[in-house]
Amino acid sequence: MSTDTSHPPRYAGFIAGVFSGVMKNAVGHPFDSVKVRLQTSEGRFKGPIDCTLKTLRYEGVRGLYKGFTPPLVGWVLMDSVMLGSLTLYRRLVKDNLYPTEKKLPLAGCCLAGLGSGLTVSFVAAPIEQLKARLQVQYDAKTKQFTGPIDCLIKLVKHDGLRTLYKGLVPTMIFRTNFIVWWGSYELITTWLKENTSMSTAAVNFWAGGLSASCFWVTAYPADVVKNVIMIDDVKNPRFKRYFDAVKFVYTERGLRGFTRGFMPSILRSFPANAAALAAFEFVMRLF
């Protein structure tokens, strides 16, 4: 993402974010399904390969795409808000904190990333809860919801709209790591431009994939806790506070519990985000 003084229209980031969301979901959803199943299951799978093979054996390819609709719509909304707000925060920070700088410094990129992460959390929390609940329906016996709309209706019917935001705080904690994502994106982009002869599109692709990988390395434990909270029983919740879930993961699984499902997540992060941010930057250059 450019950090120089050129100013595309304020709405440009929101439009470009739509294309990012479509690309990200198309590439990344099967990896995400395996990740969530490993994070939330208790001894059902030996690892990511076992999870993938068992899912294909008992549920077919469709099993890897369960819960696909919420993130398809969701990633479009989330990436539009995330990247649109990031663009606006960058401009806001640049104009008010670094008005004499030619480009936004690294600290400004990190600050804008934090603002973007907290902002998109309000969109992401309900979407990710629907997705997670659908992804952990393994068979007819455990199936509570027929689809995202049915899941939404049943959750709201039981405890009102507030139940959709039970994971808001964990989502915001998870997304504070956007400081790492957008800080590293700026560093990697600058390094590639100064030290390689890559095209702009190639720089965007590699910077997008590598920075997303940096993000997931730092953010993954918080993602585990977030998903455990999100699939908690609505009628009889086990976790009243965030640290109740942290304690549960540690007590039941040890420190390794905070990295369960990491491999499919990190494998997904590079191709999905590399393609997504390359698409985003391409559309931004059209304005």
CSV table of C-alpha atoms in Angstrom, one decimal:
chain,number,residue,atom,x,y,z
A,1,MET,CA,0.0,0.0,0.0
A,2,SER,CA,1.4,3.3,-1.0
A,3,THR,CA,2.3,5.7,1.8
A,4,ASP,CA,3.4,8.7,-0.3
A,5,THR,CA,1.5,11.9,-0.6
A,6,SER,CA,-0.9,10.9,-3.4
A,7,HIS,CA,-4.5,10.8,-2.4
A,8,PRO,CA,-6.9,8.5,-4.2
A,9,PRO,CA,-10.6,9.1,-3.4
A,10,ARG,CA,-11.7,8.4,0.1
A,11,TYR,CA,-13.9,5.5,-1.0
A,12,ALA,CA,-11.2,3.8,-3.1
A,13,GLY,CA,-9.9,1.6,-0.3
A,14,PHE,CA,-13.4,0.3,0.5
A,15,ILE,CA,-14.0,-0.6,-3.2
A,16,ALA,CA,-10.6,-2.2,-3.6
A,17,GLY,CA,-11.2,-4.1,-0.4
A,18,VAL,CA,-14.1,-5.9,-1.9
A,19,PHE,CA,-11.8,-7.5,-4.5
A,20,SER,CA,-9.4,-8.4,-1.8
A,21,GLY,CA,-12.1,-10.2,0.2
A,22,VAL,CA,-13.3,-12.3,-2.8
A,23,MET,CA,-9.7,-13.4,-3.6
A,24,LYS,CA,-8.9,-14.2,0.0
A,25,ASN,CA,-11.9,-16.4,0.6
A,26,ALA,CA,-11.6,-18.3,-2.7
A,27,VAL,CA,-8.0,-19.3,-1.9
A,28,GLY,CA,-8.1,-19.6,1.9
A,29,HIS,CA,-11.3,-21.2,3.1
A,30,PRO,CA,-10.3,-24.9,3.1
A,31,PHE,CA,-7.2,-24.1,5.1
A,32,ASP,CA,-9.4,-22.1,7.5
A,33,SER,CA,-11.8,-25.0,8.0
A,34,VAL,CA,-9.0,-27.3,9.0
A,35,LYS,CA,-7.6,-24.7,11.3
A,36,VAL,CA,-10.9,-24.1,13.2
A,37,ARG,CA,-11.6,-27.8,13.5
A,38,LEU,CA,-8.1,-28.4,15.0
A,39,GLN,CA,-8.5,-25.5,17.4
A,40,THR,CA,-11.8,-26.5,18.8
A,41,SER,CA,-11.9,-30.3,18.7
A,42,GLU,CA,-10.7,-32.5,21.6
A,43,GLY,CA,-8.7,-35.5,20.4
A,44,ARG,CA,-10.8,-35.9,17.2
A,45,PHE,CA,-7.8,-35.4,14.9
A,46,LYS,CA,-4.1,-36.2,15.1
A,47,GLY,CA,-3.1,-33.1,13.1
A,48,PRO,CA,-3.8,-31.1,10.0
A,49,ILE,CA,-3.3,-33.9,7.5
A,50,ASP,CA,-5.4,-36.3,9.5
A,51,CYS,CA,-8.1,-33.6,9.8
A,52,THR,CA,-8.1,-33.0,6.0
A,53,LEU,CA,-8.2,-36.7,5.1
A,54,LYS,CA,-11.0,-37.5,7.6
A,55,THR,CA,-13.0,-34.5,6.4
A,56,LEU,CA,-12.6,-35.6,2.8
A,57,ARG,CA,-13.4,-39.2,3.6
A,58,TYR,CA,-16.6,-38.6,5.6
A,59,GLU,CA,-17.9,-35.4,4.3
A,60,GLY,CA,-16.3,-35.0,0.8
A,61,VAL,CA,-14.8,-31.8,-0.6
A,62,ARG,CA,-17.9,-29.9,0.6
A,63,GLY,CA,-16.7,-30.6,4.2
A,64,LEU,CA,-13.8,-28.3,3.6
A,65,TYR,CA,-16.2,-25.6,2.4
A,66,LYS,CA,-18.7,-25.8,5.3
A,67,GLY,CA,-19.3,-22.3,6.6
A,68,PHE,CA,-18.2,-20.9,3.2
A,69,THR,CA,-21.1,-18.4,2.8
A,70,PRO,CA,-20.5,-16.3,5.9
A,71,PRO,CA,-16.9,-15.6,5.0
A,72,LEU,CA,-17.6,-15.1,1.3
A,73,VAL,CA,-19.9,-12.3,2.3
A,74,GLY,CA,-17.9,-11.7,5.4
A,75,TRP,CA,-14.5,-11.3,3.8
A,76,VAL,CA,-15.9,-8.8,1.3
A,77,LEU,CA,-17.3,-6.8,4.1
A,78,MET,CA,-14.4,-7.2,6.4
A,79,ASP,CA,-11.7,-6.5,3.8
A,80,SER,CA,-13.7,-3.5,2.5
A,81,VAL,CA,-13.9,-2.1,6.1
A,82,MET,CA,-10.4,-3.1,7.0
A,83,LEU,CA,-8.6,-1.8,4.0
A,84,GLY,CA,-10.9,1.2,3.5
A,85,SER,CA,-10.5,2.3,7.1
A,86,LEU,CA,-6.7,1.6,6.9
A,87,THR,CA,-6.5,3.9,3.9
A,88,LEU,CA,-8.4,6.6,5.8
A,89,TYR,CA,-6.4,6.2,9.0
A,90,ARG,CA,-3.1,6.4,7.1
A,91,ARG,CA,-4.3,9.7,5.6
A,92,LEU,CA,-5.5,10.9,8.9
A,93,VAL,CA,-2.3,10.0,10.7
A,94,LYS,CA,-0.1,11.5,7.9
A,95,ASP,CA,-2.0,14.8,7.8
A,96,ASN,CA,-2.1,15.3,11.6
A,97,LEU,CA,1.0,13.7,13.0
A,98,TYR,CA,3.5,13.7,10.1
A,99,PRO,CA,2.4,16.7,7.9
A,100,THR,CA,6.0,17.5,6.8
A,101,GLU,CA,7.0,13.9,6.0
A,102,LYS,CA,7.1,12.8,2.3
A,103,LYS,CA,5.7,9.4,3.2
A,104,LEU,CA,4.1,7.9,6.3
A,105,PRO,CA,6.7,6.6,8.8
A,106,LEU,CA,6.7,3.1,10.1
A,107,ALA,CA,5.2,4.2,13.4
A,108,GLY,CA,2.3,5.8,11.5
A,109,CYS,CA,1.7,2.7,9.5
A,110,CYS,CA,1.5,0.7,12.8
A,111,LEU,CA,-0.9,3.2,14.3
A,112,ALA,CA,-3.1,3.1,11.3
A,113,GLY,CA,-3.0,-0.7,11.3
A,114,LEU,CA,-4.2,-0.8,14.9
A,115,GLY,CA,-7.0,1.6,14.2
A,116,SER,CA,-8.1,-0.6,11.2
A,117,GLY,CA,-8.0,-3.7,13.3
A,118,LEU,CA,-10.2,-2.3,16.1
A,119,THR,CA,-12.6,-0.8,13.5
A,120,VAL,CA,-13.1,-4.0,11.5
A,121,SER,CA,-13.6,-6.0,14.7
A,122,PHE,CA,-17.2,-4.7,14.9
A,123,VAL,CA,-17.9,-6.3,11.5
A,124,ALA,CA,-15.8,-9.4,12.0
A,125,ALA,CA,-17.1,-10.6,15.4
A,126,PRO,CA,-20.6,-11.7,14.3
A,127,ILE,CA,-19.4,-13.0,10.9
A,128,GLU,CA,-16.6,-15.1,12.4
A,129,GLN,CA,-18.9,-16.5,15.1
A,130,LEU,CA,-21.3,-17.8,12.4
A,131,LYS,CA,-18.4,-19.2,10.4
A,132,ALA,CA,-16.8,-21.0,13.4
A,133,ARG,CA,-20.1,-22.6,14.5
A,134,LEU,CA,-20.8,-23.9,11.1
A,135,GLN,CA,-17.3,-25.2,10.6
A,136,VAL,CA,-17.4,-27.4,13.7
A,137,GLN,CA,-20.5,-29.3,12.7
A,138,TYR,CA,-18.9,-32.6,11.9
A,139,ASP,CA,-21.9,-34.8,11.1
A,140,ALA,CA,-25.7,-35.1,11.4
A,141,LYS,CA,-25.5,-35.9,15.2
A,142,THR,CA,-23.7,-32.6,15.9
A,143,LYS,CA,-25.5,-30.5,13.4
A,144,GLN,CA,-27.4,-27.7,15.1
A,145,PHE,CA,-27.7,-25.3,12.1
A,146,THR,CA,-28.7,-25.9,8.5
A,147,GLY,CA,-26.8,-22.8,7.3
A,148,PRO,CA,-25.7,-19.3,8.1
A,149,ILE,CA,-29.2,-17.8,8.1
A,150,ASP,CA,-30.5,-20.6,10.4
A,151,CYS,CA,-27.5,-20.1,12.7
A,152,LEU,CA,-28.1,-16.4,12.8
A,153,ILE,CA,-31.8,-16.7,13.6
A,154,LYS,CA,-31.3,-19.3,16.3
A,155,LEU,CA,-28.5,-17.4,18.0
A,156,VAL,CA,-30.5,-14.1,18.0
A,157,LYS,CA,-33.7,-15.9,19.0
A,158,HIS,CA,-32.0,-17.3,22.1
A,159,ASP,CA,-30.3,-14.2,23.5
A,160,GLY,CA,-30.9,-11.3,21.2
A,161,LEU,CA,-28.5,-9.4,19.0
A,162,ARG,CA,-25.9,-9.2,21.8
A,163,THR,CA,-25.1,-12.8,21.4
A,164,LEU,CA,-23.5,-12.1,18.0
A,165,TYR,CA,-21.0,-9.8,19.8
A,166,LYS,CA,-20.0,-12.2,22.6
A,167,GLY,CA,-16.7,-12.5,20.8
A,168,LEU,CA,-16.1,-8.8,20.2
A,169,VAL,CA,-13.4,-8.4,22.9
A,170,PRO,CA,-11.4,-11.5,21.8
A,171,THR,CA,-11.7,-10.3,18.2
A,172,MET,CA,-10.3,-6.9,19.1
A,173,ILE,CA,-7.5,-8.5,21.1
A,174,PHE,CA,-6.7,-10.7,18.2
A,175,ARG,CA,-6.7,-7.8,15.8
A,176,THR,CA,-4.4,-5.6,17.8
A,177,ASN,CA,-1.7,-7.6,16.0
A,178,PHE,CA,-2.5,-5.6,12.9
A,179,ILE,CA,0.3,-3.4,14.2
A,180,VAL,CA,2.6,-6.3,13.2
A,181,TRP,CA,0.8,-6.9,9.9
A,182,TRP,CA,0.9,-3.4,8.5
A,183,GLY,CA,4.2,-2.5,10.0
A,184,SER,CA,5.9,-5.5,8.4
A,185,TYR,CA,4.0,-4.9,5.2
A,186,GLU,CA,5.6,-1.4,5.0
A,187,LEU,CA,9.1,-2.7,5.9
A,188,ILE,CA,9.0,-5.6,3.4
A,189,THR,CA,7.5,-3.4,0.6
A,190,THR,CA,10.2,-0.8,1.1
A,191,TRP,CA,13.0,-3.4,1.2
A,192,LEU,CA,11.8,-5.1,-2.0
A,193,LYS,CA,11.5,-1.8,-3.9
A,194,GLU,CA,15.0,-0.7,-2.9
A,195,ASN,CA,16.8,-4.1,-3.2
A,196,THR,CA,15.1,-5.9,-6.1
A,197,SER,CA,14.0,-5.3,-9.6
A,198,MET,CA,10.5,-6.8,-9.0
A,199,SER,CA,7.5,-5.3,-10.7
A,200,THR,CA,5.0,-3.4,-8.5
A,201,ALA,CA,2.6,-6.3,-8.7
A,202,ALA,CA,5.2,-8.8,-7.6
A,203,VAL,CA,6.3,-6.6,-4.7
A,204,ASN,CA,2.6,-6.3,-3.6
A,205,PHE,CA,2.2,-10.1,-3.8
A,206,TRP,CA,5.3,-11.0,-1.8
A,207,ALA,CA,4.9,-8.2,0.7
A,208,GLY,CA,1.3,-9.2,1.2
A,209,GLY,CA,2.1,-12.9,1.8
A,210,LEU,CA,5.1,-12.4,4.0
A,211,SER,CA,3.5,-9.7,6.2
A,212,ALA,CA,0.4,-11.8,6.7
A,213,SER,CA,2.7,-14.7,7.8
A,214,CYS,CA,4.3,-12.4,10.3
A,215,PHE,CA,0.9,-11.4,11.6
A,216,TRP,CA,-0.2,-15.0,12.1
A,217,VAL,CA,2.9,-16.0,14.0
A,218,THR,CA,2.2,-13.3,16.6
A,219,ALA,CA,-1.6,-13.4,16.6
A,220,TYR,CA,-2.3,-17.1,16.5
A,221,PRO,CA,-2.6,-17.8,20.3
A,222,ALA,CA,-5.2,-15.0,20.5
A,223,ASP,CA,-7.1,-16.6,17.5
A,224,VAL,CA,-7.3,-19.9,19.3
A,225,VAL,CA,-8.8,-18.3,22.4
A,226,LYS,CA,-11.2,-16.2,20.2
A,227,ASN,CA,-12.6,-19.3,18.4
A,228,VAL,CA,-12.9,-21.3,21.7
A,229,ILE,CA,-15.1,-18.5,23.1
A,230,MET,CA,-17.1,-18.1,19.9
A,231,ILE,CA,-18.3,-21.7,19.8
A,232,ASP,CA,-19.1,-21.8,23.5
A,233,ASP,CA,-22.5,-23.0,24.4
A,234,VAL,CA,-25.0,-20.2,24.2
A,235,LYS,CA,-27.3,-21.6,26.9
A,236,ASN,CA,-24.7,-22.8,29.3
A,237,PRO,CA,-21.5,-20.9,28.6
A,238,ARG,CA,-18.2,-22.1,30.1
A,239,PHE,CA,-16.4,-18.8,29.8
A,240,LYS,CA,-17.6,-15.7,31.5
A,241,ARG,CA,-14.3,-13.8,30.9
A,242,TYR,CA,-11.6,-13.8,28.3
A,243,PHE,CA,-9.0,-15.3,30.7
A,244,ASP,CA,-11.4,-18.1,31.6
A,245,ALA,CA,-10.9,-19.3,28.0
A,246,VAL,CA,-7.1,-18.8,28.2
A,247,LYS,CA,-7.0,-20.9,31.4
A,248,PHE,CA,-9.2,-23.6,29.7
A,249,VAL,CA,-6.9,-23.9,26.7
A,250,TYR,CA,-3.8,-24.1,28.9
A,251,THR,CA,-5.3,-26.5,31.5
A,252,GLU,CA,-6.8,-28.9,28.9
A,253,ARG,CA,-4.0,-28.7,26.2
A,254,GLY,CA,-0.9,-27.1,27.7
A,255,LEU,CA,1.1,-24.5,25.9
A,256,ARG,CA,0.8,-26.5,22.7
A,257,GLY,CA,-2.9,-25.8,22.8
A,258,PHE,CA,-2.2,-22.2,21.8
A,259,THR,CA,-0.7,-23.4,18.5
A,260,ARG,CA,-3.1,-26.1,17.6
A,261,GLY,CA,-4.1,-25.7,14.0
A,262,PHE,CA,-1.2,-23.4,13.3
A,263,MET,CA,0.1,-25.3,10.2
A,264,PRO,CA,-3.0,-24.9,8.0
A,265,SER,CA,-3.3,-21.3,9.2
A,266,ILE,CA,0.3,-20.4,8.2
A,267,LEU,CA,0.0,-22.4,4.9
A,268,ARG,CA,-3.2,-20.4,4.1
A,269,SER,CA,-1.9,-17.0,5.1
A,270,PHE,CA,0.7,-16.6,2.4
A,271,PRO,CA,-1.3,-17.5,-0.8
A,272,ALA,CA,-4.6,-16.1,0.4
A,273,ASN,CA,-3.2,-12.7,1.6
A,274,ALA,CA,-0.6,-12.4,-1.2
A,275,ALA,CA,-3.4,-12.8,-3.8
A,276,ALA,CA,-5.7,-10.6,-1.8
A,277,LEU,CA,-3.3,-7.7,-1.3
A,278,ALA,CA,-2.1,-7.9,-4.9
A,279,ALA,CA,-5.7,-7.5,-6.0
A,280,PHE,CA,-6.2,-4.7,-3.6
A,281,GLU,CA,-3.2,-2.7,-4.7
A,282,PHE,CA,-4.0,-3.3,-8.4
A,283,VAL,CA,-7.5,-1.8,-8.0
A,284,MET,CA,-6.1,1.1,-5.9
A,285,ARG,CA,-3.7,1.9,-8.8
A,286,LEU,CA,-6.8,2.3,-11.1
A,287,PHE,CA,-7.9,5.4,-9.1
